[in-house]
Backbone as numpy.savetxt, mean C-alpha at the origin, in Angstrom:
# Nx Ny Nz CAx CAy CAz Cx Cy Cz
4.02 16.04 9.82 3.52 15.18 8.64 4.62 14.57 7.80
4.63 13.29 7.72 5.60 12.62 6.91 4.95 12.03 5.74
5.75 11.78 4.49 5.18 10.89 3.33 5.94 9.73 3.16
5.09 8.67 2.92 5.79 7.25 2.86 5.18 6.80 1.55
6.11 5.92 0.89 5.35 5.18 -0.34 4.63 3.97 0.00
3.62 3.56 -0.77 2.92 2.44 -0.35 2.51 1.78 -1.77
2.64 0.50 -2.12 2.33 -0.26 -3.20 0.99 -0.64 -3.48
0.40 -0.58 -4.74 -1.03 -1.07 -4.93 -0.98 -1.72 -6.29
-1.86 -2.77 -6.31 -1.83 -3.45 -7.56 -2.84 -2.56 -8.63
-2.68 -2.92 -9.87 -3.59 -2.30 -10.80 -5.07 -2.05 -10.53
-5.63 -3.21 -9.85 -6.91 -3.47 -9.59 -7.31 -2.40 -8.37
-6.52 -2.44 -7.44 -6.58 -1.44 -6.33 -6.49 -0.09 -6.68
-5.59 0.19 -7.58 -5.36 1.54 -8.05 -6.76 2.13 -8.66
-7.44 1.33 -9.47 -8.57 1.68 -10.17 -9.57 1.97 -9.03
-9.67 1.06 -7.91 -10.65 1.33 -6.90 -10.48 2.50 -6.27
-9.21 2.81 -5.97 -8.92 4.21 -5.24 -9.42 5.33 -6.18
-9.11 5.22 -7.51 -9.42 6.25 -8.35 -11.15 6.48 -8.52
-11.71 5.27 -8.33 -13.16 5.60 -8.62 -14.05 5.68 -7.27
-13.11 5.88 -6.26 -13.74 6.07 -4.93 -14.24 5.01 -4.14
-13.90 3.89 -4.58 -14.58 2.61 -3.94 -13.56 2.14 -2.81
-12.41 2.50 -2.85 -11.50 1.94 -1.87 -11.00 3.03 -0.95
-11.06 2.91 0.34 -10.64 3.91 1.44 -9.95 3.27 2.54
-9.69 1.75 2.41 -9.01 1.01 3.50 -8.10 0.12 2.80
-6.91 -0.20 3.38 -5.89 -1.22 3.14 -5.60 -2.10 4.19
-5.08 -3.29 4.05 -4.62 -4.21 5.18 -3.38 -4.63 4.81
-2.22 -4.54 5.60 -1.03 -4.89 5.35 -0.51 -5.64 6.48
0.30 -6.75 6.04 0.79 -7.85 7.15 1.62 -7.05 8.24
1.43 -7.47 9.40 2.46 -6.99 10.53 3.67 -8.07 10.47
4.69 -7.63 9.59 5.72 -8.57 9.10 6.49 -9.04 10.37
6.72 -8.10 11.32 7.62 -8.60 12.50 6.93 -9.64 13.18
5.69 -10.06 13.10 5.04 -10.92 13.96 5.05 -12.33 13.03
5.22 -12.28 11.93 5.10 -13.50 11.10 6.07 -14.58 11.50
5.71 -15.73 11.56 6.61 -16.97 12.06 6.92 -16.77 13.52
6.15 -16.09 14.39 6.37 -16.05 15.94 5.04 -16.79 16.43
5.25 -17.23 17.66 4.15 -17.41 18.49 3.53 -16.36 19.37
2.44 -16.01 18.95 1.87 -14.57 19.74 0.89 -15.03 20.71
1.06 -14.39 21.81 0.09 -14.51 22.91 -1.23 -13.89 22.70
-2.05 -13.92 23.65 -3.42 -13.42 23.40 -3.60 -12.01 23.80
-2.43 -11.51 24.67 -2.65 -9.99 25.02 -1.74 -9.21 24.10
-2.40 -7.84 23.88 -1.57 -7.11 23.02 -2.16 -5.50 23.36
-1.20 -4.72 23.02 -1.75 -3.24 23.36 -1.54 -2.51 22.03
-2.28 -1.45 21.87 -1.95 -0.53 20.57 -2.25 0.90 21.05
-1.26 1.78 20.99 -1.44 2.97 21.45 -0.41 4.05 20.76
-0.75 5.34 20.99 -0.14 6.32 20.45 1.25 6.68 21.25
2.31 6.85 20.62 3.59 7.22 21.21 3.67 8.61 21.50
4.83 9.06 22.08 5.02 10.48 22.42 5.23 11.19 21.02
5.81 10.74 19.99 6.06 11.43 19.01 4.80 11.06 17.90
3.62 10.79 18.41 2.32 10.59 17.57 2.34 9.59 16.68
3.25 8.74 16.70 3.04 7.31 15.88 2.37 6.27 16.57
1.96 5.33 15.94 1.27 4.16 16.50 2.08 2.96 16.74
1.94 2.40 18.09 2.76 1.29 18.23 1.97 0.12 18.72
2.47 -1.01 18.47 1.78 -2.29 18.69 2.52 -3.07 19.70
2.05 -3.44 20.90 2.94 -4.20 21.84 2.36 -5.73 21.99
3.19 -6.61 21.89 2.75 -7.98 22.02 3.47 -8.86 22.68
2.83 -9.76 23.58 3.60 -10.88 24.25 3.79 -12.00 23.18
5.07 -12.46 22.97 5.17 -13.51 22.07 6.47 -14.38 22.53
6.41 -15.45 21.83 7.50 -16.52 22.34 8.24 -16.63 20.96
9.40 -16.52 20.91 10.41 -16.74 19.59 10.34 -18.18 19.33
10.62 -18.34 18.10 10.71 -19.64 17.60 11.74 -20.46 18.06
12.91 -19.85 18.54 13.99 -20.54 19.25 14.09 -19.80 20.73
14.49 -20.76 21.57 14.50 -20.38 23.00 13.15 -20.58 23.68
13.07 -20.01 24.99 11.81 -20.04 25.63 11.57 -18.62 26.31
10.56 -18.61 27.04 10.04 -17.38 27.71 9.15 -16.53 26.93
8.68 -15.71 27.48 7.77 -14.72 26.76 8.14 -13.41 27.06
8.08 -12.57 25.93 8.73 -11.40 25.77 7.62 -10.31 25.32
7.86 -8.94 25.68 6.90 -7.94 25.25 7.81 -7.25 24.06
7.26 -7.09 22.90 7.71 -6.60 21.80 7.00 -5.60 21.14
7.65 -4.33 21.02 7.04 -3.21 20.40 7.34 -3.01 18.91
6.16 -2.92 18.16 6.44 -2.71 16.65 5.59 -1.28 16.38
6.48 -0.51 15.78 5.90 0.83 15.26 5.29 0.60 13.83
4.15 1.27 13.72 3.55 1.00 12.33 4.38 1.67 11.25
4.79 1.10 10.22 5.37 1.75 9.08 4.57 2.56 8.13
3.36 2.68 8.45 2.57 3.40 7.44 1.99 4.82 8.10
2.69 5.02 9.30 2.49 6.25 9.93 1.31 6.49 10.98
0.90 7.75 10.95 -0.31 8.04 11.81 -1.18 8.87 11.05
-2.47 9.14 11.60 -3.42 10.02 11.16 -2.68 11.54 10.67
-2.99 11.72 9.36 -2.34 13.10 8.88 -1.23 12.91 8.16
-0.53 11.74 8.26 0.61 11.45 7.57 0.14 11.07 5.98
1.04 11.20 5.04 0.70 10.85 3.65 1.38 9.60 3.04
0.63 8.96 2.24 1.13 7.85 1.40 1.13 8.13 0.07
2.24 8.21 -0.59 2.25 8.32 -2.15 2.26 6.96 -2.68
1.36 6.63 -3.82 1.17 5.43 -4.23 2.22 5.07 -5.45
2.67 3.72 -5.25 3.52 3.21 -6.38 2.71 2.30 -7.13
2.65 2.22 -8.37 1.91 1.36 -9.25 2.84 1.06 -10.50
2.38 0.03 -11.32 3.03 -0.18 -12.60 3.15 1.01 -13.39
4.28 1.30 -14.21 4.32 2.53 -14.83 5.39 2.39 -16.05
5.46 3.27 -17.09 6.37 3.30 -17.91 6.67 4.80 -18.08
7.90 5.17 -18.68 8.41 6.61 -18.75 8.82 6.82 -20.18
8.74 7.89 -20.73 9.10 8.28 -22.08 9.63 9.61 -22.01
10.97 10.01 -22.44 11.47 11.26 -22.52 10.90 11.98 -23.87
10.47 13.29 -23.53 9.93 13.98 -24.60 10.72 15.00 -25.03
11.53 15.70 -24.10 12.41 16.81 -24.62 12.90 17.90 -23.57
13.80 18.67 -23.83 14.31 19.58 -22.92 13.48 20.79 -23.02
13.29 21.63 -21.90 12.66 22.88 -21.94 13.76 24.02 -21.84
13.35 25.12 -22.11 14.29 26.34 -22.31 14.71 26.80 -20.83
14.02 26.25 -19.73 14.32 26.67 -18.42 15.23 25.72 -17.83
15.68 24.70 -18.47 16.72 23.65 -17.99 15.88 22.34 -17.61
14.57 22.52 -17.47 13.93 21.28 -16.91 13.67 20.40 -18.26
13.09 19.18 -17.98 12.81 18.26 -19.12 11.58 17.84 -18.95
10.81 17.30 -20.03 9.46 16.91 -19.95 9.62 15.28 -20.26
8.72 14.75 -19.51 8.62 13.29 -19.57 7.03 12.86 -19.75
6.65 11.82 -20.20 5.52 11.29 -20.32 5.45 9.95 -19.68
4.64 10.02 -18.66 4.51 8.74 -17.63 3.09 8.14 -17.98
3.28 6.85 -18.30 2.01 6.04 -18.44 1.80 4.96 -17.31
0.56 4.94 -16.99 0.25 3.98 -15.76 -0.60 2.76 -16.34
-0.27 1.63 -16.08 -0.71 0.56 -16.56 -2.15 0.12 -16.11
-2.53 0.71 -15.00 -3.88 0.25 -14.35 -5.00 0.67 -15.30
-4.94 1.93 -15.92 -5.85 2.40 -16.79 -5.42 2.80 -18.19
-4.04 2.47 -18.50 -3.35 2.86 -19.61 -3.47 4.38 -19.91
-3.22 5.14 -18.75 -3.37 6.63 -19.03 -2.07 7.21 -18.99
-2.07 8.44 -19.59 -0.69 9.08 -19.79 -0.75 10.37 -19.02
0.34 11.01 -18.58 0.28 12.39 -18.13 1.83 12.93 -18.21
1.77 14.22 -18.70 3.22 14.70 -18.74 3.66 15.38 -17.49
4.90 15.25 -17.24 5.36 16.03 -16.17 6.73 16.61 -16.42
6.91 17.72 -15.72 8.19 18.56 -15.87 9.18 18.16 -14.90
10.30 17.82 -15.22 11.37 17.50 -14.23 12.59 18.45 -14.19
12.91 18.90 -13.04 13.99 19.78 -13.06 15.36 18.96 -13.37
16.45 19.65 -13.72 17.61 19.14 -14.33 18.30 17.99 -13.25
18.30 18.48 -12.02 18.76 17.59 -10.98 17.97 16.58 -10.62
16.74 16.37 -11.09 15.78 15.19 -10.81 15.83 14.27 -11.90
16.49 14.62 -13.12 16.40 13.70 -14.20 16.97 12.33 -14.00
17.92 12.42 -13.19 18.56 10.97 -13.01 17.68 9.92 -12.46
16.70 10.43 -11.69 15.76 9.47 -11.00 14.93 8.72 -12.17
14.97 9.28 -13.40 14.26 8.54 -14.61 15.15 7.80 -15.68
16.36 8.24 -15.51 17.32 7.89 -16.57 17.44 6.39 -16.74
17.25 5.62 -15.66 17.30 4.12 -15.86 16.18 3.60 -16.58
15.27 4.28 -16.99 14.11 3.61 -17.83 13.97 4.40 -19.21
14.79 5.41 -19.44 14.84 5.97 -20.61 15.07 5.16 -21.87
15.92 4.12 -21.80 16.21 3.14 -22.93 15.17 2.12 -22.97
14.03 2.12 -22.16 12.90 1.28 -22.18 11.74 1.86 -22.47
11.66 2.77 -23.33 10.30 3.64 -23.54 9.13 2.69 -23.80
8.16 2.98 -22.94 6.82 2.31 -23.01 6.86 0.76 -22.51
7.95 0.49 -21.93 8.11 -0.93 -21.32 7.69 -0.82 -19.83
6.85 -1.71 -19.47 6.15 -1.51 -18.05 7.36 -1.74 -17.23
7.37 -0.83 -15.99 8.39 -1.06 -14.94 7.68 -1.45 -13.62
8.31 -2.08 -12.88 7.76 -2.61 -11.60 7.27 -1.40 -10.81
6.33 -1.47 -9.93 5.74 -0.35 -9.11 6.89 0.13 -8.15
7.67 -0.91 -7.57 8.57 -0.53 -6.64 9.66 0.31 -7.05
9.87 0.47 -8.40 10.66 1.46 -9.00 10.27 2.72 -9.20
8.91 3.14 -9.22 8.54 4.34 -9.60 8.99 5.48 -8.55
9.72 6.54 -9.15 10.02 7.60 -7.97 8.89 8.47 -7.54
9.05 9.20 -6.50 7.98 9.96 -5.91 7.69 11.12 -7.13
8.44 11.63 -7.96 7.98 12.68 -8.80 7.04 12.04 -10.09
7.18 10.68 -10.13 6.19 10.15 -11.11 4.92 9.71 -10.67
4.79 9.67 -9.33 3.51 9.25 -8.67 2.43 10.06 -8.88
1.38 9.59 -9.21 -0.02 10.63 -9.50 -0.95 10.53 -8.28
-0.86 9.57 -7.37 -2.01 9.38 -6.38 -1.24 9.74 -4.91
-1.83 10.66 -4.26 -1.48 10.93 -2.79 -2.50 10.65 -1.87
-2.39 9.95 -0.72 -3.39 9.52 0.19 -3.02 10.10 1.54
-4.17 10.34 2.44 -3.91 10.78 3.70 -4.45 9.71 4.61
-3.68 9.39 5.55 -3.87 8.46 6.55 -5.08 9.01 7.53
-6.07 8.53 7.63 -7.25 8.94 8.57 -7.33 8.18 10.02
-6.93 6.85 9.83 -6.97 6.18 11.22 -6.05 4.89 10.82
-5.44 4.35 11.90 -4.81 3.03 11.87 -5.05 2.20 13.21
-5.26 0.96 12.90 -5.48 0.08 14.02 -4.91 -1.39 13.54
-5.15 -2.29 14.40 -4.59 -3.77 14.12 -5.78 -4.77 14.33
-5.78 -5.78 13.74 -6.79 -6.84 13.87 -6.27 -8.23 13.16
-6.87 -9.20 13.35 -6.64 -10.34 12.68 -7.26 -10.27 11.16
-6.48 -10.75 10.35 -6.93 -10.73 8.90 -8.34 -10.97 8.68
-8.82 -12.34 9.29 -10.03 -12.92 9.23 -11.29 -12.14 10.02
-10.75 -11.14 10.79 -11.65 -10.34 11.42 -12.55 -9.30 10.62
-12.06 -9.18 9.33 -12.71 -8.18 8.45 -14.10 -8.29 8.24
-14.81 -7.17 8.57 -16.40 -7.22 8.56 -16.85 -7.07 6.93
-18.03 -7.24 6.68 -18.77 -7.13 5.35 -18.49 -5.49 4.90
-18.73 -4.70 5.96 -18.60 -3.16 5.55 -17.18 -2.92 5.15
-16.13 -3.38 6.11 -14.76 -3.09 5.67 -14.50 -3.51 4.48
-14.94 -4.79 3.97 -14.62 -5.55 2.89 -14.94 -4.56 1.68
-16.12 -3.89 1.92 -16.73 -2.83 0.88 -15.70 -1.77 0.75
-15.17 -1.12 1.94 -14.28 -0.04 1.93 -13.04 -0.50 1.42
-12.64 -1.87 1.31 -11.36 -2.24 0.68 -11.62 -2.29 -0.96
-12.90 -2.05 -1.42 -13.07 -1.92 -2.82 -13.84 -2.90 -3.40
-14.30 -3.93 -2.52 -15.02 -5.22 -3.09 -16.67 -4.91 -2.85
-16.98 -4.02 -3.67 -18.42 -3.69 -3.78 -19.16 -4.29 -5.05
-20.24 -4.93 -4.72 -21.01 -5.52 -5.79 -20.16 -6.36 -6.84
-19.15 -6.98 -6.16 -18.32 -8.03 -6.98 -17.68 -7.31 -8.32
-17.30 -6.11 -7.94 -16.56 -5.39 -9.21 -15.32 -6.11 -9.53
-14.48 -6.35 -8.61 -13.14 -6.98 -8.82 -13.24 -8.45 -9.23
-13.65 -9.30 -8.39 -13.95 -10.61 -8.76 -14.85 -11.24 -9.60
-15.92 -10.46 -10.01 -17.11 -10.87 -10.87 -17.64 -12.12 -10.44
-17.94 -12.01 -9.27 -18.77 -13.24 -8.69 -19.91 -12.76 -8.01
-20.68 -13.65 -7.52 -21.84 -13.34 -6.71 -21.71 -13.45 -5.20
-20.39 -13.54 -4.67 -20.07 -13.70 -3.50 -20.26 -12.47 -2.67
-20.37 -12.65 -1.14 -20.28 -11.55 -0.30 -18.88 -10.89 -0.48
-18.85 -9.64 -0.13 -17.60 -8.83 -0.17 -16.47 -9.48 0.62
-16.75 -10.06 1.80 -15.69 -10.71 2.46 -15.09 -11.97 1.63
-15.92 -12.63 0.99 -15.54 -13.80 0.45 -14.55 -13.21 -0.80
-15.05 -12.28 -1.41 -14.23 -11.80 -2.58 -12.76 -11.19 -2.14
-12.95 -10.48 -0.98 -11.56 -10.06 -0.38 -10.69 -11.26 -0.08
-11.23 -12.24 0.44 -10.58 -13.54 0.75 -9.80 -13.98 -0.43
-10.64 -14.27 -1.57 -10.03 -14.76 -2.80 -9.08 -13.79 -3.31
-9.30 -12.48 -3.39 -8.32 -11.55 -3.96 -6.92 -11.61 -3.10
-7.21 -11.66 -1.71 -5.99 -11.63 -0.78 -4.94 -12.82 -1.11
-5.63 -14.07 -1.34 -4.95 -15.34 -1.49 -4.22 -15.16 -2.97
-5.07 -14.52 -4.00 -4.49 -14.21 -5.40 -3.08 -13.51 -5.20
-3.15 -12.52 -4.33 -2.10 -11.62 -4.23 -0.98 -11.96 -3.22
-1.38 -12.41 -2.04 -0.53 -12.63 -0.94 -0.51 -14.11 -0.44
-1.21 -15.02 -1.31 -1.38 -16.49 -0.70 -0.11 -17.10 -0.42
0.90 -17.01 -1.32 2.17 -17.86 -1.22 2.87 -17.44 0.20
2.89 -16.08 0.44 3.67 -15.91 1.67 2.90 -15.92 3.00
1.68 -15.14 2.57 0.82 -14.88 3.75 -0.68 -15.31 3.57
-1.09 -16.47 3.41 -2.32 -17.02 3.10 -3.23 -16.73 4.22
-4.69 -16.39 3.49 -5.75 -16.05 4.39 -5.98 -17.24 5.68
-5.69 -18.49 5.30 -5.98 -19.40 6.45 -4.98 -19.29 7.62
-3.85 -18.58 7.56 -2.79 -18.45 8.24 -3.41 -17.33 9.53
-4.24 -16.47 9.10 -5.05 -15.41 9.89 -3.94 -14.61 10.72
-2.90 -14.00 9.90 -1.97 -13.22 10.31 -2.62 -11.97 10.98
-1.79 -11.18 11.88 -2.19 -9.93 12.23 -1.88 -8.91 11.12
-2.76 -8.06 10.93 -2.59 -6.73 9.88 -2.87 -5.65 10.50
-2.01 -4.57 9.71 -2.34 -3.08 10.00 -3.55 -2.85 9.28
-4.53 -2.08 9.81 -5.56 -1.64 8.90 -5.50 -0.05 8.71
-5.29 0.34 7.72 -4.89 1.78 7.38 -6.36 2.28 6.43
-6.91 3.28 7.21 -8.03 3.91 6.58 -7.30 5.23 5.99
-7.89 5.69 4.73 -7.21 6.68 3.99 -8.25 7.60 3.15
-7.81 8.71 2.85 -8.66 9.52 1.83 -7.75 10.02 0.73
-8.04 10.09 -0.38 -7.47 10.42 -1.54 -7.33 12.16 -1.58
-6.29 12.69 -1.48 -6.12 14.10 -1.67 -5.45 14.73 -2.77
-4.86 13.78 -3.71 -4.22 14.29 -4.89 -4.26 13.00 -5.93
């Protein structure tokens, strides 16, 4: 079992905490800006990871090649620790040599205290002079992450192939996120373009990893 980080927006963090979100779609980045053929294979490798094989034509040159891409989010049983927007505040030292910090999470404006060993303190020092200033999710260290997910399944599909049921599993139930009267797939599309539209717009219909997960902590 391996652990890997994964980023979520504040809206998606709330959906996970409320039990509404158990799926996420992420771009198969290695295939962006390539001409992809119709044939592909998706299988489990000897080491238990999942691998995607595509016939594709590079942007330059000619010919058709088989390219294998390993899923960066692991395999069923692996874990994903969530990166989200956060801030850090130093509280004080403890008699056992550890230190106490208060971590605040922007998605719900909630706080929790954590004890950090002396040799881990350096991971938080870069934000100590910015108490209560929101820090980018990409900078949150593992010790400050509060949500741990377990991968249940992995597959690939085109972005626009999402079903109504899967859109609900993405957290778009009863228009909670978009506050509209649309079908879940329409709200998913609107939110996708809001977050990813500049680089990976819905209309491009890129290939995506579909990761199903369950919250374990």
